[in-house]
Short mmCIF file of C-alpha atoms in Angstrom, two decimals:
data_model
loop_
_atom_site.label_atom_id
_atom_site.label_comp_id
_atom_site.label_asym_id
_atom_site.label_seq_id
_atom_site.Cartn_x
_atom_site.Cartn_y
_atom_site.Cartn_z
CA GLU A 17 65.53 158.40 141.09
CA ARG A 18 67.96 156.06 139.45
CA GLU A 19 66.21 152.98 137.59
CA ARG A 20 66.37 149.90 138.78
CA GLU A 21 68.63 147.49 136.85
CA LEU A 22 68.77 143.74 136.60
CA SER A 23 72.07 142.49 134.72
CA VAL A 24 72.29 138.97 133.84
CA HIS A 25 75.38 137.15 131.68
CA VAL A 26 74.75 133.96 130.37
CA VAL A 27 78.32 132.13 129.72
CA GLY A 28 79.23 130.16 127.10
CA ALA A 29 76.42 131.53 124.44
CA SER A 30 76.74 130.72 120.95
CA PHE A 31 75.30 132.01 118.25
CA GLY A 32 73.46 128.69 117.17
CA SER A 33 72.34 127.86 120.21
CA GLU A 34 71.13 131.04 122.57
CA LEU A 35 71.15 133.61 119.85
CA TRP A 36 69.25 130.88 117.57
CA GLY A 37 71.70 130.99 114.39
CA ASP A 38 71.23 131.71 110.75
CA ARG A 39 66.90 131.54 110.88
CA THR A 40 64.71 131.99 107.61
CA ASP A 41 61.82 131.94 109.86
CA GLY A 42 61.27 135.64 110.58
CA GLU A 43 61.91 135.06 114.37
CA ASP A 44 63.75 137.51 116.18
CA PRO A 45 65.58 136.40 119.35
CA CYS A 46 66.04 139.71 120.52
CA ASP A 47 61.81 140.30 120.42
CA ALA A 48 61.64 136.65 122.17
CA TYR A 49 63.68 137.35 125.13
CA ALA A 50 62.26 141.07 125.38
CA GLU A 51 58.88 139.18 125.82
CA ALA A 52 60.15 136.51 127.87
CA LEU A 53 61.92 139.24 130.23
CA GLY A 54 58.54 141.45 130.51
CA GLU A 55 56.90 139.49 133.49
CA LEU A 56 60.24 139.62 135.23
CA ALA A 57 60.36 143.36 134.97
CA ARG A 58 57.01 143.97 136.08
CA GLU A 59 57.11 141.94 139.17
CA GLY A 60 60.87 143.25 139.80
CA ASP A 61 59.58 146.81 139.14
CA LEU A 62 62.58 146.97 136.63
CA GLY A 63 63.62 149.89 134.36
CA ILE A 64 66.07 148.19 133.01
CA VAL A 65 66.74 144.30 132.20
CA ARG A 66 70.13 143.68 130.55
CA VAL A 67 70.90 140.28 129.35
CA VAL A 68 74.80 139.90 128.15
CA PHE A 69 75.42 136.48 126.19
CA VAL A 70 79.55 135.78 125.90
CA GLY A 71 81.26 133.01 124.73
CA PRO A 72 83.75 132.57 121.83
CA ASP A 73 81.26 130.99 119.61
CA CYS A 74 78.73 134.36 119.95
CA PRO A 75 78.56 136.26 116.49
CA GLU A 76 81.51 137.90 115.53
CA LYS A 77 79.59 141.66 115.43
CA ASP A 78 78.85 142.03 119.03
CA LEU A 79 74.76 142.51 119.54
CA ASN A 80 73.18 145.50 121.24
CA GLU A 81 69.93 145.64 120.62
CA LYS A 82 67.02 147.58 122.53
CA ARG A 83 63.73 146.65 123.28
CA THR A 84 60.64 148.40 125.09
CA VAL A 85 58.29 146.77 126.66
CA ASP A 86 55.49 148.04 128.81
CA ILE A 87 55.06 146.44 132.07
CA GLY A 88 51.74 148.34 132.82
CA SER A 89 50.93 149.03 136.85
CA GLY A 90 52.32 145.11 138.02
CA GLY A 91 54.64 145.14 140.39
CA GLY A 92 54.44 149.17 141.56
CA GLY A 93 55.40 150.32 137.91
CA GLY A 94 52.60 152.73 137.37
CA LYS A 95 50.27 152.72 134.82
CA GLY A 96 51.75 152.96 131.41
CA ALA A 97 55.13 151.92 132.94
CA LYS A 98 57.56 150.99 130.96
CA CYS A 99 61.12 148.84 130.72
CA LYS A 100 64.18 148.42 128.36
CA ILE A 101 65.17 145.24 127.40
CA VAL A 102 68.87 145.18 126.72
CA ILE A 103 70.26 142.54 124.53
CA GLU A 104 73.90 142.15 124.11
CA SER A 105 76.98 139.70 123.27
CA ARG A 106 80.07 139.54 123.55
CA ARG A 107 82.48 136.90 121.68
CA SER A 108 84.89 135.92 123.85
CA ASN A 109 85.73 133.81 127.13
CA TYR A 110 84.31 134.87 130.10
CA ASP A 111 87.26 136.34 132.10
CA ALA A 112 88.73 138.95 134.14
CA SER A 113 89.48 141.21 131.19
CA LEU A 114 85.64 141.84 130.65
CA PHE A 115 85.63 143.49 133.96
CA ALA A 116 89.06 145.21 133.63
CA LYS A 117 88.87 148.83 134.95
CA GLY A 118 89.30 151.17 131.81
CA ASP A 119 88.15 154.64 130.91
CA ASN A 120 84.51 152.92 130.68
CA GLY A 121 85.12 151.31 133.82
CA GLY A 122 85.06 147.85 132.22
CA VAL A 123 83.64 146.20 129.14
CA LEU A 124 80.55 144.27 131.11
CA PRO A 125 78.84 145.41 133.95
CA LYS A 126 79.12 143.59 137.23
CA PRO A 127 76.28 141.05 136.87
CA ASP A 128 73.26 140.36 139.38
CA ALA A 129 73.31 136.80 138.31
CA VAL A 130 75.46 134.03 136.09
CA VAL A 131 73.86 131.47 134.04
CA PHE A 132 75.61 128.66 132.64
CA PHE A 133 73.54 126.88 129.93
CA ASN A 134 74.75 123.21 130.12
CA PRO A 135 78.61 123.90 130.19
CA GLY A 136 79.58 120.60 130.93
CA PHE A 137 82.16 121.23 133.75
CA THR A 138 83.31 117.87 134.09
CA CYS A 139 83.79 117.26 130.37
CA PRO A 140 87.43 117.18 129.76
CA ASP A 141 86.96 119.24 126.18
CA TYR A 142 86.29 122.06 128.25
CA ASP A 143 88.50 124.41 131.36
CA TRP A 144 85.54 126.50 133.08
CA THR A 145 88.44 127.15 135.92
CA GLU A 146 88.68 130.87 134.54
CA ALA A 147 85.49 131.72 134.06
CA LEU A 148 84.01 130.54 137.34
CA ALA A 149 86.64 132.21 138.69
CA SER A 150 85.57 135.52 137.00
CA VAL A 151 81.90 135.48 138.73
CA PRO A 152 81.97 138.25 141.00
CA PRO A 153 82.21 136.60 145.07
CA GLY A 154 78.45 137.14 146.18
CA VAL A 155 76.80 137.13 142.60
CA PRO A 156 74.68 133.89 142.43
CA PHE A 157 74.86 131.68 139.24
CA LEU A 158 72.26 128.77 137.95
CA ILE A 159 73.78 125.97 136.10
CA THR A 160 71.37 123.82 133.42
CA THR A 161 72.42 120.67 132.24
CA ASN A 162 70.64 117.97 129.76
CA THR A 163 70.56 115.09 132.31
CA GLU A 164 70.24 114.50 135.67
CA MET A 165 73.32 112.45 135.79
CA GLU A 166 75.66 115.68 134.20
CA GLY A 167 73.59 117.85 136.61
CA LEU A 168 74.50 115.56 139.65
CA ALA A 169 78.25 114.80 138.22
CA ASP A 170 78.40 119.49 138.16
CA CYS A 171 77.32 119.58 141.23
CA ARG A 172 80.22 117.75 142.40
CA TYR A 173 82.71 119.40 140.59
CA LEU A 174 81.35 122.79 141.89
CA SER A 175 81.63 121.34 145.43
CA GLY A 176 85.16 120.11 144.61
CA GLY A 177 86.42 123.72 143.43
CA GLY A 178 85.02 125.37 146.37
CA TYR A 179 82.09 126.88 144.48
CA LEU A 180 79.09 125.48 146.36
CA LYS A 181 79.46 125.46 150.30
CA ARG A 182 77.70 121.98 150.63
CA LEU A 183 75.59 119.63 148.57
CA PRO A 184 72.64 117.62 149.89
CA PRO A 185 73.38 114.33 151.30
CA SER A 186 71.53 112.67 148.13
CA VAL A 187 73.55 114.72 145.56
CA ALA A 188 76.94 114.08 147.73
CA GLU A 189 76.52 110.25 147.70
#
């Protein structure tokens, strides 16, 4: 029986933010992510949770960290069930080249979900066109923003670009 796997891509990630930068307090972001994802694994009865951080500001040396968490008997996992948490990074733009079929089937596994943390879609300093076009069809994505105003602007941008089917009336105004 194949293990159930969840693969999430975090787009626009950076060493200083999502990967916590140069910490001197001994905290390990991979341990923290593994602990936080354990509940998700338990509820989803998952054998593997893979989170891939992608961005031009990720560490020069790609991360490939693995942690095993005990998910116990919740979610049908059975007593003593374990889940492998895989934390990876790619110092790259999020584009079609990451999914190009090669000898190993592409650099990244197809995501089950894509997360954009505070992308600033409407900021003139950034161009997210290629990244948004690279999200595989049918794969849900989540965006976060720092403010409600930025969130509304990003939703309108996504709607105007055809990435959202419809906007609630309160957002469209």
